[in-house]
PDB file of C-alpha atoms in Angstrom:
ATOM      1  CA  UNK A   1      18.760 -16.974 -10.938  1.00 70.00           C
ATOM      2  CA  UNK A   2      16.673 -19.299  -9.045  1.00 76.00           C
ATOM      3  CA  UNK A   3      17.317 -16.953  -6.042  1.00 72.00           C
ATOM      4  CA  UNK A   4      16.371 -13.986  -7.295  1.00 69.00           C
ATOM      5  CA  UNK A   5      12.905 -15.244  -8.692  1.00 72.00           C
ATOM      6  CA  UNK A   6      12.479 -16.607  -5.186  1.00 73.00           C
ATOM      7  CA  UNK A   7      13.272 -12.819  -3.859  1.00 71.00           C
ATOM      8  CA  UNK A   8      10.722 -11.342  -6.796  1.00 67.00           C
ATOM      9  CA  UNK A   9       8.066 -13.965  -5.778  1.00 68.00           C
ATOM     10  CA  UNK A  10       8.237 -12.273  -2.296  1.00 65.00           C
ATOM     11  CA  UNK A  11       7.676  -9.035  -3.157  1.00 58.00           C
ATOM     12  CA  UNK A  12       4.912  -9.430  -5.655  1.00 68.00           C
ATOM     13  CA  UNK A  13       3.477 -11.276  -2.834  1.00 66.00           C
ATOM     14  CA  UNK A  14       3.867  -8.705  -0.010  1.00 54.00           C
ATOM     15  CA  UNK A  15       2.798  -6.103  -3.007  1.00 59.00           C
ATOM     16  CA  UNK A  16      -0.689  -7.844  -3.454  1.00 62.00           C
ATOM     17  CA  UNK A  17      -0.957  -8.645   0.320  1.00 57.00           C
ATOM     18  CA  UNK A  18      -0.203  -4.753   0.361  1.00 55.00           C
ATOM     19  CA  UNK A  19      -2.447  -2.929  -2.157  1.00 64.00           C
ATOM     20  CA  UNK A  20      -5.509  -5.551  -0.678  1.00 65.00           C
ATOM     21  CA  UNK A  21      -5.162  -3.968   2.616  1.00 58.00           C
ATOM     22  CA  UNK A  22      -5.301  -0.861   0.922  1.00 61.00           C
ATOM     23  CA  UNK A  23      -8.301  -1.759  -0.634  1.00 65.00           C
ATOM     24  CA  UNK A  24     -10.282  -2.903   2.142  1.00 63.00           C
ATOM     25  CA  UNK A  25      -8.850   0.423   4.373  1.00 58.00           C
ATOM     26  CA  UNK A  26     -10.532   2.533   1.656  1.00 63.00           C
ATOM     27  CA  UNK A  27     -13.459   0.697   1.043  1.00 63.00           C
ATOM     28  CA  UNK A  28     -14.588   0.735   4.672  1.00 61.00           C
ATOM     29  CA  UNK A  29     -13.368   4.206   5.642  1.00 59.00           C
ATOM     30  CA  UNK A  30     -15.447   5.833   2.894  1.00 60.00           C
ATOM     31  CA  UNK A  31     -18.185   3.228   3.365  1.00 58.00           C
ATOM     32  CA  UNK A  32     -21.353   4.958   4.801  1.00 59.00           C
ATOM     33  CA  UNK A  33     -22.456   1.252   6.672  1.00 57.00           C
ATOM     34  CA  UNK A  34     -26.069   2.279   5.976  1.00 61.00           C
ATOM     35  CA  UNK A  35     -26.341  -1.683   5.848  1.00 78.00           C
ATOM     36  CA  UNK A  36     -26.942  -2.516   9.963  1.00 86.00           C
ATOM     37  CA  UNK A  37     -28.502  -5.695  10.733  1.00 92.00           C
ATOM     38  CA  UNK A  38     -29.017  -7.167  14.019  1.00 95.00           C
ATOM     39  CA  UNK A  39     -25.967  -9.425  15.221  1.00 96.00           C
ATOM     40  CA  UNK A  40     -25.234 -11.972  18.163  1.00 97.00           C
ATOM     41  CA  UNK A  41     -22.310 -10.695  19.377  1.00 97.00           C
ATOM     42  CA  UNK A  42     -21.398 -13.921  20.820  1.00 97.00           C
ATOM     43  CA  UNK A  43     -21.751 -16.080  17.656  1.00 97.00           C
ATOM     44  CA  UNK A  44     -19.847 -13.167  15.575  1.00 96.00           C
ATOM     45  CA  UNK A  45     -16.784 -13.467  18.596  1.00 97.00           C
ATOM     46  CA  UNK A  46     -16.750 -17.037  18.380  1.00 96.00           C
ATOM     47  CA  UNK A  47     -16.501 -17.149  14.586  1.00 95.00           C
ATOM     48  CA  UNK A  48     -13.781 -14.626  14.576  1.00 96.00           C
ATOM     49  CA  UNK A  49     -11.793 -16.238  17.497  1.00 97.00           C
ATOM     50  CA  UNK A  50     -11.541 -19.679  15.545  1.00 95.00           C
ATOM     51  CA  UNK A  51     -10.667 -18.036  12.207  1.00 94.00           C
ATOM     52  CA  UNK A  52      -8.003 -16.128  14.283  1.00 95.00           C
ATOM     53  CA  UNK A  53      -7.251 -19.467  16.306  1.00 96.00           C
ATOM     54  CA  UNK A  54      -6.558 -21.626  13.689  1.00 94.00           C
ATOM     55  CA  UNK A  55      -3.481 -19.324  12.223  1.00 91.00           C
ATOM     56  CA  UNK A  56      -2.117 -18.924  15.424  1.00 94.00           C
ATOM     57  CA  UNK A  57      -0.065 -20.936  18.268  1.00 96.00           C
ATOM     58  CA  UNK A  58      -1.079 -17.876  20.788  1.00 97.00           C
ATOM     59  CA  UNK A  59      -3.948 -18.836  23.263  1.00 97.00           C
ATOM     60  CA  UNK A  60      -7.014 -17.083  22.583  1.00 98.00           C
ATOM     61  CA  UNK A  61      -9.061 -17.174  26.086  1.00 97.00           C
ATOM     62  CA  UNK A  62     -13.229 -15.431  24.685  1.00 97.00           C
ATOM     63  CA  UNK A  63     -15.897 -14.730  27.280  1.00 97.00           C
ATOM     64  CA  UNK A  64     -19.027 -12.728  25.795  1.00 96.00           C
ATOM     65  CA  UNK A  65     -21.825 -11.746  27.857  1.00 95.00           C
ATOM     66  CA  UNK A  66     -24.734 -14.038  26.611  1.00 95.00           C
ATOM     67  CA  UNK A  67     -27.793 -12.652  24.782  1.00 95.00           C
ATOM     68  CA  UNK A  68     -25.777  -9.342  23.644  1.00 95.00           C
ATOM     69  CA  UNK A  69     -27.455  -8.418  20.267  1.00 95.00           C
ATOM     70  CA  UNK A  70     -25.806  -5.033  18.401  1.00 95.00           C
ATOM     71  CA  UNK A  71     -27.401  -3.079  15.518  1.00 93.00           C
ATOM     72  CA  UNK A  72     -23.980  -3.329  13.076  1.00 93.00           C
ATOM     73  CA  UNK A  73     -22.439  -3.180   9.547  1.00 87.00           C
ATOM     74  CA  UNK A  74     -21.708  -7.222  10.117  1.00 88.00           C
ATOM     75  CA  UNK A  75     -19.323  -7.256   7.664  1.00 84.00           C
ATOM     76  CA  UNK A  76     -17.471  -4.507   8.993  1.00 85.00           C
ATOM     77  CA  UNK A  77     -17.607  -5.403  12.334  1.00 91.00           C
ATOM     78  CA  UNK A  78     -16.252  -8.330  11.836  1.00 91.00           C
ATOM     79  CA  UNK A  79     -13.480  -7.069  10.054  1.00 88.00           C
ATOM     80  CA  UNK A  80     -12.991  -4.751  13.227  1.00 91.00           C
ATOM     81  CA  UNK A  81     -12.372  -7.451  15.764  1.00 95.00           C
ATOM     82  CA  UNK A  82     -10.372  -9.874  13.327  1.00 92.00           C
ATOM     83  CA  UNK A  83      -8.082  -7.161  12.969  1.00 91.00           C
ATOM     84  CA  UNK A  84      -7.596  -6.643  16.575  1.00 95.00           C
ATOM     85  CA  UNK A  85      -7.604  -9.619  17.398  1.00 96.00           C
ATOM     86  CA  UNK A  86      -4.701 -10.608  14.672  1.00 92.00           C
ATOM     87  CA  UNK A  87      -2.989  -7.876  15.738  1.00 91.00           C
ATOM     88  CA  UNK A  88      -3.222  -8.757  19.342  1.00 95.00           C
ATOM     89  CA  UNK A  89      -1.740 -12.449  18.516  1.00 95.00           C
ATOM     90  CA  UNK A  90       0.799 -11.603  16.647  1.00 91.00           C
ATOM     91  CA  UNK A  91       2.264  -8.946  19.259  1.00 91.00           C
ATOM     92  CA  UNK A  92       1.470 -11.367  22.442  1.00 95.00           C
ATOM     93  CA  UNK A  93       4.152 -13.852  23.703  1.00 96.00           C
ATOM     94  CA  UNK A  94       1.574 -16.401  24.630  1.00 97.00           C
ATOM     95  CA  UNK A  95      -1.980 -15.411  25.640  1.00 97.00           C
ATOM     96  CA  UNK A  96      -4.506 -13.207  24.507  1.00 98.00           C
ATOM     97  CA  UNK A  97      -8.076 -12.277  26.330  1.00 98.00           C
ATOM     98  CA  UNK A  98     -11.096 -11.246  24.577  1.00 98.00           C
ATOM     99  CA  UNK A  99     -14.132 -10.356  26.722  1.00 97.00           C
ATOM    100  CA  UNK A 100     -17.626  -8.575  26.000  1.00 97.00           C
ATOM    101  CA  UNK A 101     -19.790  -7.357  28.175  1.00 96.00           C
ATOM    102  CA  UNK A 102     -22.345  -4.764  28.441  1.00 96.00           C
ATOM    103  CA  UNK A 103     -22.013  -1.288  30.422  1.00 95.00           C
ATOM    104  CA  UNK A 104     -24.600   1.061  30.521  1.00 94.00           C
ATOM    105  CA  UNK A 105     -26.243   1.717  26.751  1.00 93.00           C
ATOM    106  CA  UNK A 106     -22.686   0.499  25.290  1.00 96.00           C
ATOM    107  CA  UNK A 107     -21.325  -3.023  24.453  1.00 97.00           C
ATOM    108  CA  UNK A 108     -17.569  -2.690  25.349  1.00 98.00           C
ATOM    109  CA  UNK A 109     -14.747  -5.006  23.906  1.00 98.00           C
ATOM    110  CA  UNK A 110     -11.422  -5.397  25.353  1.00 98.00           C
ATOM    111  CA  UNK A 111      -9.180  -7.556  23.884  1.00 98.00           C
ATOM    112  CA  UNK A 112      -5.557  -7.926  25.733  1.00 98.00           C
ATOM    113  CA  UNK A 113      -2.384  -9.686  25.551  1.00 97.00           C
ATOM    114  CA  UNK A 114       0.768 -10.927  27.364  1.00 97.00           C
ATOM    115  CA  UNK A 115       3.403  -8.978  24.856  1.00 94.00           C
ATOM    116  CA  UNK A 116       5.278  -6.037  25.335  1.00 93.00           C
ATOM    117  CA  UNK A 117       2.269  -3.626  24.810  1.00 93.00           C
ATOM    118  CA  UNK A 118       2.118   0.311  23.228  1.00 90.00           C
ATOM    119  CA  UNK A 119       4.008   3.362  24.919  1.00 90.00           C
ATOM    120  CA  UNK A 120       1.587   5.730  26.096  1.00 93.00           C
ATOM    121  CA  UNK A 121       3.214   8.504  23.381  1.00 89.00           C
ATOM    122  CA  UNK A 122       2.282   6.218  20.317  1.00 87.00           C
ATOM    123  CA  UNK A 123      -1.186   4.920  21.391  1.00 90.00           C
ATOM    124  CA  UNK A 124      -3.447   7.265  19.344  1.00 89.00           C
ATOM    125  CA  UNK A 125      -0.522   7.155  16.229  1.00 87.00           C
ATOM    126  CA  UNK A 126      -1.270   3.338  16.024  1.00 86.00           C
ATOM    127  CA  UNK A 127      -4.762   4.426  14.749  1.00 84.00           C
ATOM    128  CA  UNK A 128      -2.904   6.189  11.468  1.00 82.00           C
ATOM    129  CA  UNK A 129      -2.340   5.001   8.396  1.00 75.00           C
ATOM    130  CA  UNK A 130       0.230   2.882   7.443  1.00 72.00           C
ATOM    131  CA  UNK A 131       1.665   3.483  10.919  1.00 67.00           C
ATOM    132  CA  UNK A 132       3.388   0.146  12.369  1.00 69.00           C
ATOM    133  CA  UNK A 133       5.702  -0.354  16.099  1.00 69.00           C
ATOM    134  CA  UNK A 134       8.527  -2.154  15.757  1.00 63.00           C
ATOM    135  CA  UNK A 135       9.302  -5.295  13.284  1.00 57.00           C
ATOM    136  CA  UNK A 136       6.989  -8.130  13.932  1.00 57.00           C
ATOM    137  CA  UNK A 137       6.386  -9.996  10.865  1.00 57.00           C
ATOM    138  CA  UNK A 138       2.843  -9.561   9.141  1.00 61.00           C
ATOM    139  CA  UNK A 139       0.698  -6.314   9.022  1.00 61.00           C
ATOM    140  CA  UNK A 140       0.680  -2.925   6.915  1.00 59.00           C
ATOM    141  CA  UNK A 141      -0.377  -0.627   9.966  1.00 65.00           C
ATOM    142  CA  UNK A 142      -3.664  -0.581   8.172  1.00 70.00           C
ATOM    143  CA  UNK A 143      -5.796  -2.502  10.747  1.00 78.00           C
ATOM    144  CA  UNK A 144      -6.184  -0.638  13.772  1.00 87.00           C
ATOM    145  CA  UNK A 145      -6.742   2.354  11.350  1.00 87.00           C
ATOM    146  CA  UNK A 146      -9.376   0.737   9.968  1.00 85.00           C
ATOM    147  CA  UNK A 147     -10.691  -0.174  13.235  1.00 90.00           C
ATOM    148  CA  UNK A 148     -11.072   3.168  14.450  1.00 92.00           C
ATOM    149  CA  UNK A 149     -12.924   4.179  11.123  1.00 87.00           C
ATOM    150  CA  UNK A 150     -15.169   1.299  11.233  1.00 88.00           C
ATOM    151  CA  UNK A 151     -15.854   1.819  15.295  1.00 93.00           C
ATOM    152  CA  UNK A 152     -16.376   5.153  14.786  1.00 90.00           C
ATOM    153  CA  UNK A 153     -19.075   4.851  11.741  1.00 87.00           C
ATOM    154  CA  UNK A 154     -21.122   2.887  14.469  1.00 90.00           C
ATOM    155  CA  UNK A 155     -20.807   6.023  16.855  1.00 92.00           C
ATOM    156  CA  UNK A 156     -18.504   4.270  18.949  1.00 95.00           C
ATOM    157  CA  UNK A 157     -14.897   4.291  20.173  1.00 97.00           C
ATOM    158  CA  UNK A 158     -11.353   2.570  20.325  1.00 97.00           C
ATOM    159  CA  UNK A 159      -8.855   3.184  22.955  1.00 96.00           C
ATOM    160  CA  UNK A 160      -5.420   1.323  24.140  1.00 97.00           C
ATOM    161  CA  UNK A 161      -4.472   0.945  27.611  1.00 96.00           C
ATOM    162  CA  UNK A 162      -2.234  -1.454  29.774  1.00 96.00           C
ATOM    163  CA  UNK A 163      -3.509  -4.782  30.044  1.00 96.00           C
ATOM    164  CA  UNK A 164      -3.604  -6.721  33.170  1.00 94.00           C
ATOM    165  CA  UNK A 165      -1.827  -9.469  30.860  1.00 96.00           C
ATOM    166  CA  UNK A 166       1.630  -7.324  30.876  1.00 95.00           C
ATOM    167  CA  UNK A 167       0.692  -5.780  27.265  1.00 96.00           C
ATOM    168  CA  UNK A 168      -1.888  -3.854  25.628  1.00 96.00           C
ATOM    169  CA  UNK A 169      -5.014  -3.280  25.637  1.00 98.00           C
ATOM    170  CA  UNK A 170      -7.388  -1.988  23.084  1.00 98.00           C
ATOM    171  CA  UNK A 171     -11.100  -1.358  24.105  1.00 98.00           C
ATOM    172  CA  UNK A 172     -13.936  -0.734  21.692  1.00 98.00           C
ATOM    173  CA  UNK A 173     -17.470   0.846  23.156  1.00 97.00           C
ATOM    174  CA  UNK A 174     -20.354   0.731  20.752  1.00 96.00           C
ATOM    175  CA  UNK A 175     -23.503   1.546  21.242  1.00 92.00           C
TER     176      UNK A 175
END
């Protein structure tokens, strides 16, 4: 009996985890962001690099080009780069690299790991809905899905590539 409660306690738990995912995936894909404000870049990176530091045993290496200031949803964009960042930690073995920098009119973002990285054939199907690789524990396959909405509300874009780590790579440009 005890068992089974335990079990049902699970899945109410992954249910809840499950429909607030949902929740924020819909409420920031149909969001219009009308709401930009100016944002450090560097203070947002840092904040979200401790919050995703301090659930993790991964190491989280963050360089940011000083001074960088963005015109953003910062709400939303700092729901963006938690969620690739998460997902970055929990598919790397060890390391993960974060760095910002500016190119041209566009701040670019690449975040990398050490782990096993994303087959060229499934690299634009990790931006679906409810899409997931593999088993790794954690995750709905609703992050980099809202990533890609929320990048590409601010006219920008998300790709993955190989990383120089051994994994992936996912890159965001914004203006």
């Amino acid at each position: 009996h005890d068992a089974l409660l335990r079990e049902v306690d699970v899945d109410i738990e992954h249910l809840d985890s499950l429909s607030t995912a949902g929740i924020e995936y819909i409420r920031f894909g149909r969001m219009p962001l009308v709401d930009r404000s100016e944002v450090a870049l560097p203070a947002l990176m840092d904040a979200v690099v401790a919050h995703v530091q301090a659930r993790t045993t991964v190491a989280i290496r963050c360089h940011c080009a000083p001074g960088v200031i963005m015109s953003v949803h910062a709400v939303a964009m700092e729901l963006a780069l938690r969620n690739v960042l998460v997902n970055a930690t929990r598919h790397a073995h060890e390391k993960v690299s974060v760095h910002a920098q500016v190119e041209g009119s566009r701040v670019c973002i690449r975040v990398e790991d050490d782990g096993a990285g994303i087959p060229v054939a499934y690299r634009e199907r990790v931006f679906m809905p409810y899409v997931r690789l593999g088993n790794t524990g954690g995750g709905f396959g609703l992050g980099l899905a809202m990533v890609k909405s929320i990048v590409e509300r601010h006219n920008g874009t998300v790709d993955i590539a190989d990383s120089g780590l051994g994994g992936a790579m996912v890159v965001l440009r914004l203006p």
